mmCIF file with all atom_site columns, C-alpha atoms in Angstrom:
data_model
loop_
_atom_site.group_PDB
_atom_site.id
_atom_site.type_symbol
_atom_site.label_atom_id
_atom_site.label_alt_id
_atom_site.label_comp_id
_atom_site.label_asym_id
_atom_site.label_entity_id
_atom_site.label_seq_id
_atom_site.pdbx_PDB_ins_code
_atom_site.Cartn_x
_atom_site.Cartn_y
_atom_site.Cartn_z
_atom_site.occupancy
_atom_site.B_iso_or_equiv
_atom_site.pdbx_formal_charge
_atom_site.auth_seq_id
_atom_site.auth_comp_id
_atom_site.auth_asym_id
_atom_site.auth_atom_id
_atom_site.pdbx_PDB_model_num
ATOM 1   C CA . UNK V 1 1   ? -12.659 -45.098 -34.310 1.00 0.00 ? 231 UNK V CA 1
ATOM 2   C CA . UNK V 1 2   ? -13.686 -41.488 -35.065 1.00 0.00 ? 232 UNK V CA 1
ATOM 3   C CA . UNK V 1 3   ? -16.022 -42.887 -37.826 1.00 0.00 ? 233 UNK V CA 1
ATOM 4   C CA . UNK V 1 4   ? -17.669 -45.475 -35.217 1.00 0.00 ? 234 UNK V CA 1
ATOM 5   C CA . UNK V 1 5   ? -18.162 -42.665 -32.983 1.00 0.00 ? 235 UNK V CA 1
ATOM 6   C CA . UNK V 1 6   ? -19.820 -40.280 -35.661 1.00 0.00 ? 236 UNK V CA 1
ATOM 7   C CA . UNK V 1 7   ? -21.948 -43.021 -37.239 1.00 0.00 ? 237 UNK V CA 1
ATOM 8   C CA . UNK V 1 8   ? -22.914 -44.145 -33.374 1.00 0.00 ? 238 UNK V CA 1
ATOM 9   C CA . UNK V 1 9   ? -23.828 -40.492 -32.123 1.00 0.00 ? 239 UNK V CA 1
ATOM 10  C CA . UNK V 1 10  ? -27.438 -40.860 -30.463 1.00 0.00 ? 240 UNK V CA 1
ATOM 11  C CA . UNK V 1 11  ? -30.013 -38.473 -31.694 1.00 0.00 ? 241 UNK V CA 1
ATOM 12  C CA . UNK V 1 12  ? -30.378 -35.964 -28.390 1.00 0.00 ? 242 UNK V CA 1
ATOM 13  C CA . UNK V 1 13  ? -26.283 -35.618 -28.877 1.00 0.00 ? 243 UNK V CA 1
ATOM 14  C CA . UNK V 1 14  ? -27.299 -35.028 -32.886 1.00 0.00 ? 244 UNK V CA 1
ATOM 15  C CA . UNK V 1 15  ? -30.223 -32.381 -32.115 1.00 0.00 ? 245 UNK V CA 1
ATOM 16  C CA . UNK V 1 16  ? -27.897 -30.910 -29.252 1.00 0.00 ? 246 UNK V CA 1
ATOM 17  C CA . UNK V 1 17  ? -25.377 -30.096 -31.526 1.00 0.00 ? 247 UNK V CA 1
ATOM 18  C CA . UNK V 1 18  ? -27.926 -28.442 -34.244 1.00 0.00 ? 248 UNK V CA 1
ATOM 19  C CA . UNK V 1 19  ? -29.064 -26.702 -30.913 1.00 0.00 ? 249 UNK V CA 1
ATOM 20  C CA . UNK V 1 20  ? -25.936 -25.035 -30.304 1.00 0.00 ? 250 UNK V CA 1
ATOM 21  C CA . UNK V 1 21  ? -24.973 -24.761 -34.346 1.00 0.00 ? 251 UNK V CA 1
ATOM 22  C CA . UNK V 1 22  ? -28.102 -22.221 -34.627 1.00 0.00 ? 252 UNK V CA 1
ATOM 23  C CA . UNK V 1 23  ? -27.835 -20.420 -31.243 1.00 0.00 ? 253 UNK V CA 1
ATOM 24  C CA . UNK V 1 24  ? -24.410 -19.679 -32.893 1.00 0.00 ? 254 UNK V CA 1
ATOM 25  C CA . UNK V 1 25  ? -25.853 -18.792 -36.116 1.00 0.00 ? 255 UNK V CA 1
ATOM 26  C CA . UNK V 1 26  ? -28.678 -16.398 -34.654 1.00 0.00 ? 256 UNK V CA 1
ATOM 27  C CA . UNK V 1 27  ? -25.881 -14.294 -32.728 1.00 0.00 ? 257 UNK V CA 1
ATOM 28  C CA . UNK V 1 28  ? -23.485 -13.914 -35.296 1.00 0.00 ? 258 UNK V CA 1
ATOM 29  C CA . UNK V 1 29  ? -26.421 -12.642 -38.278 1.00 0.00 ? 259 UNK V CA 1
ATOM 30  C CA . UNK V 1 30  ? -27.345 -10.068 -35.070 1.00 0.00 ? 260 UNK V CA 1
ATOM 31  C CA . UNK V 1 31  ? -23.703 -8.589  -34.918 1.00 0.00 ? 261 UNK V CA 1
ATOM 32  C CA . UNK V 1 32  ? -23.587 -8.724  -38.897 1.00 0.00 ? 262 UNK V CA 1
ATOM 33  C CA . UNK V 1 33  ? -27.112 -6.750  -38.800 1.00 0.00 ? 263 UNK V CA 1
ATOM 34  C CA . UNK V 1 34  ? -25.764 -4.435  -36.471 1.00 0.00 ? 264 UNK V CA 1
ATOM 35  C CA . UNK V 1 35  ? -23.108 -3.595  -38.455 1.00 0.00 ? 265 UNK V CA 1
ATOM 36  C CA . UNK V 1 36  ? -24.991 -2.970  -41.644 1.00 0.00 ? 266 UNK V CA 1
ATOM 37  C CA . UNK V 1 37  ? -28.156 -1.083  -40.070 1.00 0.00 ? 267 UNK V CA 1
ATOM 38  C CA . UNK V 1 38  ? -26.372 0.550   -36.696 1.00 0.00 ? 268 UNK V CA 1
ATOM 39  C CA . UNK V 1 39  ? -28.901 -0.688  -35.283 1.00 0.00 ? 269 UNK V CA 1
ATOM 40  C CA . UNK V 1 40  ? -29.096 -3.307  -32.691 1.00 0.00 ? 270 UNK V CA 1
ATOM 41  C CA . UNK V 1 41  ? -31.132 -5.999  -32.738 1.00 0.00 ? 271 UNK V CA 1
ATOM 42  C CA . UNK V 1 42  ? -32.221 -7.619  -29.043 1.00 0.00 ? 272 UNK V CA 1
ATOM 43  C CA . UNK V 1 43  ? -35.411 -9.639  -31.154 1.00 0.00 ? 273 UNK V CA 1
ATOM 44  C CA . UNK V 1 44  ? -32.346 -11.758 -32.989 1.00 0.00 ? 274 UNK V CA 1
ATOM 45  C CA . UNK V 1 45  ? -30.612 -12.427 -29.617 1.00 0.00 ? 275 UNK V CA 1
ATOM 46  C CA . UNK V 1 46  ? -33.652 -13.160 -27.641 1.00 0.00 ? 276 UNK V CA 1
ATOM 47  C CA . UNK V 1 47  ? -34.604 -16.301 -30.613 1.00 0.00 ? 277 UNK V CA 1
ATOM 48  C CA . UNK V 1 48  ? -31.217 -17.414 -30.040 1.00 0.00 ? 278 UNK V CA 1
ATOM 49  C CA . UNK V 1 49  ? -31.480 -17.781 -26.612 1.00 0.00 ? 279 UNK V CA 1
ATOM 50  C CA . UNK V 1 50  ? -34.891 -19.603 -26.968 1.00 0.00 ? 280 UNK V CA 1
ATOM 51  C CA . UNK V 1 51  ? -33.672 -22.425 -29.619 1.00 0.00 ? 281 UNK V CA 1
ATOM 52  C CA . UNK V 1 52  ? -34.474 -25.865 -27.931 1.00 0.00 ? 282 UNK V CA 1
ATOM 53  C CA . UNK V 1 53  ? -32.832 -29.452 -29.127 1.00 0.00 ? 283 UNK V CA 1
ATOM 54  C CA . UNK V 1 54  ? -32.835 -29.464 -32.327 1.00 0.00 ? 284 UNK V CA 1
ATOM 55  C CA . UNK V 1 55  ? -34.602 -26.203 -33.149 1.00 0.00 ? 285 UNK V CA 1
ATOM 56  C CA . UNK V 1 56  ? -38.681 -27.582 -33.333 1.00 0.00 ? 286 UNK V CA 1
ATOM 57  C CA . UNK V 1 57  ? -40.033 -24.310 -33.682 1.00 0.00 ? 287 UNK V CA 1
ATOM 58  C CA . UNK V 1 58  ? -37.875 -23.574 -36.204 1.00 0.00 ? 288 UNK V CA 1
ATOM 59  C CA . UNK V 1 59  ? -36.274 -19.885 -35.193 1.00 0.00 ? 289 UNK V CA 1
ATOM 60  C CA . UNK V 1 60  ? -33.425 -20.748 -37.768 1.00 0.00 ? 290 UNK V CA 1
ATOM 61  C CA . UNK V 1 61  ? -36.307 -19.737 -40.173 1.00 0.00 ? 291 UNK V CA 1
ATOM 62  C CA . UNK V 1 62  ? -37.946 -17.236 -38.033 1.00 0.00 ? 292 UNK V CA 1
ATOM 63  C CA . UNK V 1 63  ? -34.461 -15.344 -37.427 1.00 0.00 ? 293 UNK V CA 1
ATOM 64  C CA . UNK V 1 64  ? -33.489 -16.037 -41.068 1.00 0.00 ? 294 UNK V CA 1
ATOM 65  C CA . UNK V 1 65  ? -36.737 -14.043 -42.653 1.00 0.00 ? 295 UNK V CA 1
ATOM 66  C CA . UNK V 1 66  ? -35.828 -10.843 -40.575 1.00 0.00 ? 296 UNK V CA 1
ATOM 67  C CA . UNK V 1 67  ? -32.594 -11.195 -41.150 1.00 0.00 ? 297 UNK V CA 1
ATOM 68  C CA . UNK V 1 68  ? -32.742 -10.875 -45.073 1.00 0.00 ? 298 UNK V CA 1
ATOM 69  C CA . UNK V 1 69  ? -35.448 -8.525  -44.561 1.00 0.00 ? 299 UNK V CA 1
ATOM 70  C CA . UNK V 1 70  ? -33.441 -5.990  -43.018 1.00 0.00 ? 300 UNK V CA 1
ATOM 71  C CA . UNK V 1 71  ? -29.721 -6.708  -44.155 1.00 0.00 ? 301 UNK V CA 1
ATOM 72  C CA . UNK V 1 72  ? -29.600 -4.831  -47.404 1.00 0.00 ? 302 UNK V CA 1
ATOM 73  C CA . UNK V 1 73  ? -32.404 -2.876  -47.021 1.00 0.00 ? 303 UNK V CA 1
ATOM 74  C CA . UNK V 1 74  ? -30.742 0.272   -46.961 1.00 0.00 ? 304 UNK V CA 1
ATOM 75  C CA . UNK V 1 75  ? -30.039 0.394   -50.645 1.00 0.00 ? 305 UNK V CA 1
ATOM 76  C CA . UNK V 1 76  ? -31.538 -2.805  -52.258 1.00 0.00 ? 306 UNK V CA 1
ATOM 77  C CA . UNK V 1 77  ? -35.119 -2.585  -51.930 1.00 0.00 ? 307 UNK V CA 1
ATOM 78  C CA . UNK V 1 78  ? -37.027 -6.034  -51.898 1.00 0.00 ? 308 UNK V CA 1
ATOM 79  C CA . UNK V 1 79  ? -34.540 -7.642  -51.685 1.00 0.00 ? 309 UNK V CA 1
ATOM 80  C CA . UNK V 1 80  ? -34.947 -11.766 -51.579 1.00 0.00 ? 310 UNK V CA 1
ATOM 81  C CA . UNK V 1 81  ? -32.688 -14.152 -50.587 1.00 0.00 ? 311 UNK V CA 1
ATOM 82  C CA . UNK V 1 82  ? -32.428 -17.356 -53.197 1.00 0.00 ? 312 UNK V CA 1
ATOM 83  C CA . UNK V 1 83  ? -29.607 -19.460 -55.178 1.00 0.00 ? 313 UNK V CA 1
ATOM 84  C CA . UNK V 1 84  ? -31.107 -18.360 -58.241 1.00 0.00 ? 314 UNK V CA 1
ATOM 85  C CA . UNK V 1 85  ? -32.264 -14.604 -57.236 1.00 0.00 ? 315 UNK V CA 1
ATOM 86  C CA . UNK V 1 86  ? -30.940 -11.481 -58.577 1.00 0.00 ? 316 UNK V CA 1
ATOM 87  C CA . UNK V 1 87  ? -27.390 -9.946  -57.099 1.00 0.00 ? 317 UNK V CA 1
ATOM 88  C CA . UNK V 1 88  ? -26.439 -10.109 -54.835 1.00 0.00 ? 318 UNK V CA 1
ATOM 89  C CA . UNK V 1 89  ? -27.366 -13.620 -54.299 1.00 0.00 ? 319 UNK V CA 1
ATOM 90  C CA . UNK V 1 90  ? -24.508 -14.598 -56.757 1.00 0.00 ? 320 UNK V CA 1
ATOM 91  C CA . UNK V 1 91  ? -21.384 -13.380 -54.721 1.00 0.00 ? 321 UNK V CA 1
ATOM 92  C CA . UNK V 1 92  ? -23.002 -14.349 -51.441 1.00 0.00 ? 322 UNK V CA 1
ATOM 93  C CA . UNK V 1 93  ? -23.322 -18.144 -52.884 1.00 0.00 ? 323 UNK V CA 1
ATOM 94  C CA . UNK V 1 94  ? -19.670 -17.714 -54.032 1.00 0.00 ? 324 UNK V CA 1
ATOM 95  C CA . UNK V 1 95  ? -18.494 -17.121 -50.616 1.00 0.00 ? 325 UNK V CA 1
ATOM 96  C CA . UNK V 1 96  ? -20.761 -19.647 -49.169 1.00 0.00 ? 326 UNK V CA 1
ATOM 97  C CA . UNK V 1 97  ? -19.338 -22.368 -51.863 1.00 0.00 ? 327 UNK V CA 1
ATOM 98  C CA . UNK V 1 98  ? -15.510 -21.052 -50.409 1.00 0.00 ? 328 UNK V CA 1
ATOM 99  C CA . UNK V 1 99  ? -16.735 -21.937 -46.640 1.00 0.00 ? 329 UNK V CA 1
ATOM 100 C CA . UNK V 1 100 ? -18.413 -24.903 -47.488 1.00 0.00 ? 330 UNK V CA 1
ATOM 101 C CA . UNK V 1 101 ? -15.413 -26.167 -49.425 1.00 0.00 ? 331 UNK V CA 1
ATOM 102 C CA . UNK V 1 102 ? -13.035 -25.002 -46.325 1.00 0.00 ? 332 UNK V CA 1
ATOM 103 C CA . UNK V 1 103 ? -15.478 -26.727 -43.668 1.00 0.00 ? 333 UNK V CA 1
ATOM 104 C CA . UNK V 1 104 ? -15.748 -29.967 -45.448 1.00 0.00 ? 334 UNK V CA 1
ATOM 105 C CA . UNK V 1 105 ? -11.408 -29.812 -45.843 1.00 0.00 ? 335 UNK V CA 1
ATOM 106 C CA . UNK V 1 106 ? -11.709 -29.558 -41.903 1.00 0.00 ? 336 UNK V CA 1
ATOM 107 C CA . UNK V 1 107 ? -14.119 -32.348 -41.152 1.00 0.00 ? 337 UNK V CA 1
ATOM 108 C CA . UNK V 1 108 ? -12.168 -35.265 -43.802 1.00 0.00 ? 338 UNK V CA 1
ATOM 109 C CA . UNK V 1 109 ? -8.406  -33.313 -42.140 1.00 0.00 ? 339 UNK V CA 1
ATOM 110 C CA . UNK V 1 110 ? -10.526 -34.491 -38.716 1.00 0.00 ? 340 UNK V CA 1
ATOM 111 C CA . UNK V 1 111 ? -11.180 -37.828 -39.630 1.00 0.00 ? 341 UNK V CA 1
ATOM 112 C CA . UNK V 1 112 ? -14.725 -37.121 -39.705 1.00 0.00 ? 342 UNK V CA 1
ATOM 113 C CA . UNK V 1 113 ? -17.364 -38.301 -42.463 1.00 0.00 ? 343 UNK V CA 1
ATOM 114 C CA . UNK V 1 114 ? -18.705 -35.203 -44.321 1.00 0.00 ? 344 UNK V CA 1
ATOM 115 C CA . UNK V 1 115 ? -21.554 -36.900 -45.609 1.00 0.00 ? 345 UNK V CA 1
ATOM 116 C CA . UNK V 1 116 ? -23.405 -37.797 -42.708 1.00 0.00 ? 346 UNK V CA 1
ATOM 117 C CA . UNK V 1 117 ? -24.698 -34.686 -40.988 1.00 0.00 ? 347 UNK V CA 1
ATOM 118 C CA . UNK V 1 118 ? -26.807 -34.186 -38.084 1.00 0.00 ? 348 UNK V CA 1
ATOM 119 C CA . UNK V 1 119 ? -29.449 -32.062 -39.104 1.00 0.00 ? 349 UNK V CA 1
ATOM 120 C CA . UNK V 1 120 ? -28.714 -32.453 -43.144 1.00 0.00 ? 350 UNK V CA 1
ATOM 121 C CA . UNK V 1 121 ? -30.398 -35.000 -44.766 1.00 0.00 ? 351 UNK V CA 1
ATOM 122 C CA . UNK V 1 122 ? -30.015 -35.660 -48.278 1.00 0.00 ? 352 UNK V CA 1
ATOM 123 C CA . UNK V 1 123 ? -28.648 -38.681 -49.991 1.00 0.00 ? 353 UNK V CA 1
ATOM 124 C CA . UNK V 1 124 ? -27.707 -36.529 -53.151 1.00 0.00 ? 354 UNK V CA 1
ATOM 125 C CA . UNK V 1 125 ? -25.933 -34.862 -51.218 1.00 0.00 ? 355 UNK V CA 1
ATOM 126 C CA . UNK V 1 126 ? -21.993 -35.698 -50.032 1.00 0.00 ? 356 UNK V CA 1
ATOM 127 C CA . UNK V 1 127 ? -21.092 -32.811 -47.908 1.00 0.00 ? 357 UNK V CA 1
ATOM 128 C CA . UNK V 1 128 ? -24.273 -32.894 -45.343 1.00 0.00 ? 358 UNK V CA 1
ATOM 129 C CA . UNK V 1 129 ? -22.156 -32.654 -42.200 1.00 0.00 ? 359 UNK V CA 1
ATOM 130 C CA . UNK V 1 130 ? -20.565 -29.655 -44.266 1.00 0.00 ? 360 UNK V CA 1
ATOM 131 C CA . UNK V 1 131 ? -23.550 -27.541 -44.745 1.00 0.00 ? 361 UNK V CA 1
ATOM 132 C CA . UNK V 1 132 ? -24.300 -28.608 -40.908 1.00 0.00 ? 362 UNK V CA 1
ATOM 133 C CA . UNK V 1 133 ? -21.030 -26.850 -39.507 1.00 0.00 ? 363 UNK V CA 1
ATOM 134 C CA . UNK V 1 134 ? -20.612 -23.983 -41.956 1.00 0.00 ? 364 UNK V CA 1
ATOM 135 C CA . UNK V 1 135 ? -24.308 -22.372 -40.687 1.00 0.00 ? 365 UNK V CA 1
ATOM 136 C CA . UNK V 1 136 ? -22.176 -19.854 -38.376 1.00 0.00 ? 366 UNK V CA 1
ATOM 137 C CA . UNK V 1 137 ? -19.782 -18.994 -40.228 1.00 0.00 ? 367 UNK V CA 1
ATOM 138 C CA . UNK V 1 138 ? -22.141 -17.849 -43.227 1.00 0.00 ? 368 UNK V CA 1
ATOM 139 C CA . UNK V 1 139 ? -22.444 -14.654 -41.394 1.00 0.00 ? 369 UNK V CA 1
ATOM 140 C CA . UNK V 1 140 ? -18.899 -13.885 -42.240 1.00 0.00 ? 370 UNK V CA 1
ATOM 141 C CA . UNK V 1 141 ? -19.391 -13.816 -45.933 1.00 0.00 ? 371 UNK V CA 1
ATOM 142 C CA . UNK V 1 142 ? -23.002 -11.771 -45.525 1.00 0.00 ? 372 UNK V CA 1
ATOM 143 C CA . UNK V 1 143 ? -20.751 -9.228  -43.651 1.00 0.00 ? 373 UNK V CA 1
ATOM 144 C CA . UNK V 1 144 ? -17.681 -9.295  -45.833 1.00 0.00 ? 374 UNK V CA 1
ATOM 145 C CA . UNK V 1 145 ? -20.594 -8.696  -48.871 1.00 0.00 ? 375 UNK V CA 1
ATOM 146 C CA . UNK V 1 146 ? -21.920 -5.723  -47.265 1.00 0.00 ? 376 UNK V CA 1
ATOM 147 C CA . UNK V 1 147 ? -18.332 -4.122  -46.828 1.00 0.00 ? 377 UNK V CA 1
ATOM 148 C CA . UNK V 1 148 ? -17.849 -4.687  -50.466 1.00 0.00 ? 378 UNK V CA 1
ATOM 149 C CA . UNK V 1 149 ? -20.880 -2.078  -51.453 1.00 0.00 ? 379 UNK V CA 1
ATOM 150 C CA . UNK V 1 150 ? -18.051 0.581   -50.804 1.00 0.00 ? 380 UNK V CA 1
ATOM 151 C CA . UNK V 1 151 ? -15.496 -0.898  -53.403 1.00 0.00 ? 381 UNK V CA 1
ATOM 152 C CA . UNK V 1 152 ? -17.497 -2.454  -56.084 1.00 0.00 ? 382 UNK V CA 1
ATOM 153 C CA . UNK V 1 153 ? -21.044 -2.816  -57.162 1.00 0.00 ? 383 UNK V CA 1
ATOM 154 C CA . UNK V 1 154 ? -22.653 -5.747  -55.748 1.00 0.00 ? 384 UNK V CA 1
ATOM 155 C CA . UNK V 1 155 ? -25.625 -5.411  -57.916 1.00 0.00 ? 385 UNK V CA 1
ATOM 156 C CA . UNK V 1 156 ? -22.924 -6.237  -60.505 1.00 0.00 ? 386 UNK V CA 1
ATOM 157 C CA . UNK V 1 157 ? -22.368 -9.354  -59.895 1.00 0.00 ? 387 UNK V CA 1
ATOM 158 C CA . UNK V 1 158 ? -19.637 -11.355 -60.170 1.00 0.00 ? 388 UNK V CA 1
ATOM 159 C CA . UNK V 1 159 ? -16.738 -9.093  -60.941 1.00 0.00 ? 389 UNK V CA 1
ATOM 160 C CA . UNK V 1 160 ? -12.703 -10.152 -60.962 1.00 0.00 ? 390 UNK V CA 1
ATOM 161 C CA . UNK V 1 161 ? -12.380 -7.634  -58.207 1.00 0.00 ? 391 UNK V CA 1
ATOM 162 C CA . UNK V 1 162 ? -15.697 -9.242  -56.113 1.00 0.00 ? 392 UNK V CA 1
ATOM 163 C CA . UNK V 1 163 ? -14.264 -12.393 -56.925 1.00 0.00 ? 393 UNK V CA 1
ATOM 164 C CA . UNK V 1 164 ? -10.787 -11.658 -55.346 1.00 0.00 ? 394 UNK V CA 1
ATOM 165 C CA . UNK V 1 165 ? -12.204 -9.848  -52.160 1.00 0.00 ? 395 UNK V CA 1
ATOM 166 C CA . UNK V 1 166 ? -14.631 -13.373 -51.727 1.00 0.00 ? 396 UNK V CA 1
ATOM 167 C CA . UNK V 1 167 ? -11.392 -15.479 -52.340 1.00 0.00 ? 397 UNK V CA 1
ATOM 168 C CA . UNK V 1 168 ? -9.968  -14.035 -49.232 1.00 0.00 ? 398 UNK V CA 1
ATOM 169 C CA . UNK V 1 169 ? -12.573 -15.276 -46.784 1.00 0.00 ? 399 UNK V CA 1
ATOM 170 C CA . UNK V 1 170 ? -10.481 -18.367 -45.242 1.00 0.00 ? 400 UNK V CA 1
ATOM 171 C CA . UNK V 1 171 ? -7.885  -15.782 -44.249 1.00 0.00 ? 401 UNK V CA 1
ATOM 172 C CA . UNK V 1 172 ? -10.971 -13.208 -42.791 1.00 0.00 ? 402 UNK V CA 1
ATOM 173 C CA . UNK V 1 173 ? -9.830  -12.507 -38.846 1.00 0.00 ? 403 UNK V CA 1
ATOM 174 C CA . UNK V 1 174 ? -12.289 -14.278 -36.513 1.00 0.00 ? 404 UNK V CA 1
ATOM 175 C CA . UNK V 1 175 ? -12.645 -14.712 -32.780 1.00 0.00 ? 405 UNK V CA 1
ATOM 176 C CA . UNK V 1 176 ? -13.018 -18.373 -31.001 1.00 0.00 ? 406 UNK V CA 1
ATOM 177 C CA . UNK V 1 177 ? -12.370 -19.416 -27.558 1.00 0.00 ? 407 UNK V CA 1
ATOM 178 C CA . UNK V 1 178 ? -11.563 -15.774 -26.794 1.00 0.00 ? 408 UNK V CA 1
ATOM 179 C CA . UNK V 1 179 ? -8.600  -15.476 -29.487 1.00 0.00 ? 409 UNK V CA 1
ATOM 180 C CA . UNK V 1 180 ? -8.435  -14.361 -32.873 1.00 0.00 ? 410 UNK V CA 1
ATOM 181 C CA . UNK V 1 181 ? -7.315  -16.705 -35.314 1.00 0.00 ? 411 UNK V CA 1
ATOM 182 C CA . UNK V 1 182 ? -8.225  -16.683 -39.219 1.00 0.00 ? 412 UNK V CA 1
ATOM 183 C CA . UNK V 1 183 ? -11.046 -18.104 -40.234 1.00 0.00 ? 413 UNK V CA 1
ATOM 184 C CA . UNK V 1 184 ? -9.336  -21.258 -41.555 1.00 0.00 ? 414 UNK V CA 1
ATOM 185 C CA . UNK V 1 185 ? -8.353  -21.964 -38.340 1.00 0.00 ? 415 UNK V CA 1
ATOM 186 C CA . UNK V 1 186 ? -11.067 -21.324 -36.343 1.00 0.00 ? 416 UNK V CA 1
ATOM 187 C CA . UNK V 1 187 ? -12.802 -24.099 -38.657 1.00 0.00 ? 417 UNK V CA 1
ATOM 188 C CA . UNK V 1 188 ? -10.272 -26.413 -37.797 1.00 0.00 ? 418 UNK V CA 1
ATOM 189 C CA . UNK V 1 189 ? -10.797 -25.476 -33.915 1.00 0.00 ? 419 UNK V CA 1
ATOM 190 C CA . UNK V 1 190 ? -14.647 -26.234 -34.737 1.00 0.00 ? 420 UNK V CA 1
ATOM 191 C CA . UNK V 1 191 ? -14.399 -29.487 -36.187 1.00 0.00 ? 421 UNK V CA 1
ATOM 192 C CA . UNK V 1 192 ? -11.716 -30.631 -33.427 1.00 0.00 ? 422 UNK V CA 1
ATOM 193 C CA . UNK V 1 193 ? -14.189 -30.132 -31.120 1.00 0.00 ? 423 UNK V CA 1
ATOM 194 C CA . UNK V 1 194 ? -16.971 -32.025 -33.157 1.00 0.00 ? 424 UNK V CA 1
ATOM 195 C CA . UNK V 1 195 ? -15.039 -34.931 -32.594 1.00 0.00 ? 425 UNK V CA 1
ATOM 196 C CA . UNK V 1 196 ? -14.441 -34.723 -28.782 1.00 0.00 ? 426 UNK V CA 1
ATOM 197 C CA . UNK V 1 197 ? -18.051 -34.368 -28.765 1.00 0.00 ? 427 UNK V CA 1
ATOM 198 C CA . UNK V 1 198 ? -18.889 -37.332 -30.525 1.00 0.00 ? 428 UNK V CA 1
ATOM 199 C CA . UNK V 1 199 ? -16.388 -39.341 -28.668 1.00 0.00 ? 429 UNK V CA 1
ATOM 200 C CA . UNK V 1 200 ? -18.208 -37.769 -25.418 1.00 0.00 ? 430 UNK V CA 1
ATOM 201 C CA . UNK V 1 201 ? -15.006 -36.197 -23.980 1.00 0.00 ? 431 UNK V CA 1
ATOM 202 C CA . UNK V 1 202 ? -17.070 -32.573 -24.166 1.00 0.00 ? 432 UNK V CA 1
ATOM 203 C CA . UNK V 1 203 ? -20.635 -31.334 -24.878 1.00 0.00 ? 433 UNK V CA 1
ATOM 204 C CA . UNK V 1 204 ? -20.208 -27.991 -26.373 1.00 0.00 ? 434 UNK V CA 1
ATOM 205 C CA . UNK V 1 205 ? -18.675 -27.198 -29.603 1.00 0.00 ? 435 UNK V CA 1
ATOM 206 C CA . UNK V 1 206 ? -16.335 -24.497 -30.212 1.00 0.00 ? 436 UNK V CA 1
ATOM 207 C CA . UNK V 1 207 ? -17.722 -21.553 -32.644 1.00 0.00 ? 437 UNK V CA 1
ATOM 208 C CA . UNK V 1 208 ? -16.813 -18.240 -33.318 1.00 0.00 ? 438 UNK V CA 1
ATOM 209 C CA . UNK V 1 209 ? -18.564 -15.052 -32.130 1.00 0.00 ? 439 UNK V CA 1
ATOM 210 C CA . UNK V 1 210 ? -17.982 -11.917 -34.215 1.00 0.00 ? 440 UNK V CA 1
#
């Protein structure tokens, strides 16, 4: 039934939800930005607020571009963000590969295809719905990243003691529906609501806000 309902969502339900999966995004790289510069940042909340169905003009990109602008710019001058670009780029695709692994967990524990996204496209690709859901909570390991310049070396790379600090994301304290719950959880609380809104019992999905 849950698969019918997934496979059968219409395409304004589809574009809603990548509507409300970047408004998420947008507000949770302006708290991280906040927190790394001291600064805050009323340009990141005001794209947010403007996203339309399914993003058409594109502020995911907009927000993203001044986002890695100004997030390590305090001691990693030109600093680009890429798979394959220098560090730290490596431990922030090791924590996105934990989050991506505990998002598509969520989705299959949900009885929810992982492969067919709503903004994701890619037939190569098995975990489209994944990479969909997970846009949020990528904020979480950008912050956790930036905390770690204080304990080790991120221009280091992948260290043991980078890689245990990156292992301990799913466990990382987040706030959803107005409680804290670890992040685990809160993914679990996401996907849940994926489903209600794919059956059409609600129209917003639940996402955390840091």
């Amino acid at each position: 039934e849950r698969f019918r309902s997934q496979i059968d969502a219409s395409l304004p339900l589809k574009k809603q939800i990548w509507q409300q999966t970047i408004q998420s995004k947008i507000v949770n790289q302006a708290a991280v930005l906040e927190y790394a510069t001291g600064e805050k940042h009323p340009n990141m909340l005001k794209w947010a607020t403007c996203v339309r169905s399914g993003d058409p003009d594109n502020l995911e990109a907009r927000a993203a571009a001044y986002y890695w602008k100004n997030l390590f710019s305090d001691n990693i001058r030109g600093f680009i963000r890429g798979r394959d670009e220098d560090a730290p780029n490596n431990l922030l695709n090791y924590g996105y590969a934990i989050v991506r692994a505990t998002v598509a967990r969520a989705l299959v524990c949900s009885g929810l295809l992982p492969t067919l996204g709503v903004h994701h496209r890619n037939k190569y690709n098995a975990y489209c719905l994944a990479d969909d859901i997970m846009e949020p909570y990528r904020p979480y390991v950008d912050k956790l990243v930036c905390g770690m310049r204080e304990e080790v070396d991120i221009e280091e790379g992948l260290s043991r003691q980078a890689k245990v600090k990156l292992l301990g994301i799913p466990v990382v304290d987040v706030v959803i529906n107005g409680c804290r719950s670890p992040l685990m959880n809160a993914v679990f609380q996401t996907t849940s609501s994926l489903v209600k809104c794919f059956s059409g019992e609600i129209r917003k999905l639940s996402y955390p806000d840091m």
